[in-house]
C-alpha positions as a printed Julia matrix, in Angstrom:
119×3 Matrix{Float64}:
   0.04   0.0    0.02
   1.23   3.45  -0.84
   1.29   5.85   2.07
  -2.06   7.75   2.16
  -2.06  11.38   3.14
  -5.25  13.21   4.05
  -5.33  16.99   3.87
  -8.12  19.43   4.42
  -9.47  21.43   1.41
  -8.56  25.16   1.93
 -11.2   27.91   2.23
 -13.47  26.13   4.6
 -15.94  27.85   6.88
 -16.32  27.0   10.58
 -19.57  27.98  12.11
 -18.21  27.24  15.6
 -15.58  30.06  15.17
 -17.87  32.67  13.38
 -21.22  33.12  11.63
 -19.9   35.53   9.0
 -18.7   32.87   6.52
 -14.98  33.61   6.98
 -12.83  31.34   5.05
  -9.97  29.4    6.76
  -7.12  27.1    5.97
  -5.53  24.48   8.26
  -2.04  25.77   9.13
  -0.74  22.26   9.69
  -2.01  21.08   6.3
  -0.41  24.25   4.78
   2.95  23.17   6.28
   2.65  19.74   4.6
   1.57  21.43   1.33
   4.79  23.48   1.52
   6.88  20.28   1.8
   5.0   18.82  -1.16
   5.67  21.94  -3.13
   9.37  21.84  -2.26
   9.55  18.08  -3.32
   7.04  17.55  -6.13
   8.14  13.88  -6.46
   6.34  13.15  -3.23
   3.02  13.56  -5.15
   3.95  10.34  -7.03
   5.0    8.47  -3.99
   2.08   9.19  -1.75
  -1.69   8.83  -2.35
  -3.01  12.27  -1.43
  -6.7   12.86  -0.68
  -8.32  16.1    0.24
 -11.29  15.99   2.6
 -13.81  18.56   3.77
 -13.38  20.32   7.09
 -16.78  19.18   8.76
 -16.88  15.97  10.59
 -17.51  13.12  10.28
 -14.78  12.48   7.72
 -16.09   9.17   6.57
 -13.13   8.08   4.46
 -10.76   8.45   7.38
 -13.25   6.79   9.76
 -13.31   3.8    7.51
  -9.64   3.27   7.97
  -8.88   4.55  11.55
 -12.09   4.84  13.4
 -14.03   7.86  14.58
 -11.46   9.18  16.98
  -8.57   9.67  14.53
 -10.01  12.29  12.02
  -7.52  15.13  12.55
  -5.65  16.39   9.54
  -3.01  16.3    8.13
  -2.99  12.59   8.47
  -0.51  10.15   7.09
  -1.41   6.39   7.09
   1.08   3.69   6.24
   1.06  -0.1    6.33
   2.27  -1.37   9.69
   3.87  -4.4    8.17
   6.49  -2.41   6.2
   7.41   0.04   8.93
  10.76  -0.15  10.69
  11.29   0.45  14.47
  11.89   4.21  14.06
   8.61   4.7   12.45
   6.75   2.45  14.92
   7.95   4.71  17.73
   6.78   7.89  16.1
   3.45   6.68  14.8
   0.25   5.51  16.38
  -1.35   2.15  15.47
  -4.93   1.22  14.54
  -5.57  -2.17  13.15
  -3.07  -2.89  10.31
  -2.21   0.8    9.86
   0.2    3.22  11.43
  -0.77   6.83  11.44
   0.36  10.27  12.45
  -1.33  13.75  12.32
   1.87  15.56  13.53
   3.4   17.7   10.84
   6.97  17.19  11.96
   6.59  13.37  12.11
   5.04  13.27   8.6
   7.85  15.46   7.15
  10.45  13.32   8.97
   8.8   10.16   7.5
   9.02  11.65   3.99
  12.74  12.34   4.5
  13.36   8.81   5.67
  11.2    7.03   3.17
  11.79   9.13   0.05
  15.17  10.84   0.6
  14.05  14.48   0.81
  15.71  17.0    3.02
  15.06  17.17   6.75
  13.99  20.24   8.68
  16.79  22.53   9.67
  16.97  22.9   13.49
């Protein structure tokens, strides 16, 4: 299985934040979009799917259950993961997953040979 990355569509509204129809973007998804822009080859290595902001996010629930819907979200096959990845990721069924931007970027560096974040 190719790693699967879920990102939120930009320009979403959030009625819990305001009732004026302000448009938002997810800053964590934007960080990952920046990594994808720096390294376009990642778009061929990872299955990227955009989901809407409102929950439930049924495509994610089908893979990881109701409690793991936060984005960005990277899902990988647990069978192919080395020990480093197992420590950094959480597990649900046969999948490992992370919704932490730095963990996702670090995985991309390890798995696909891109640069790492400068300290």
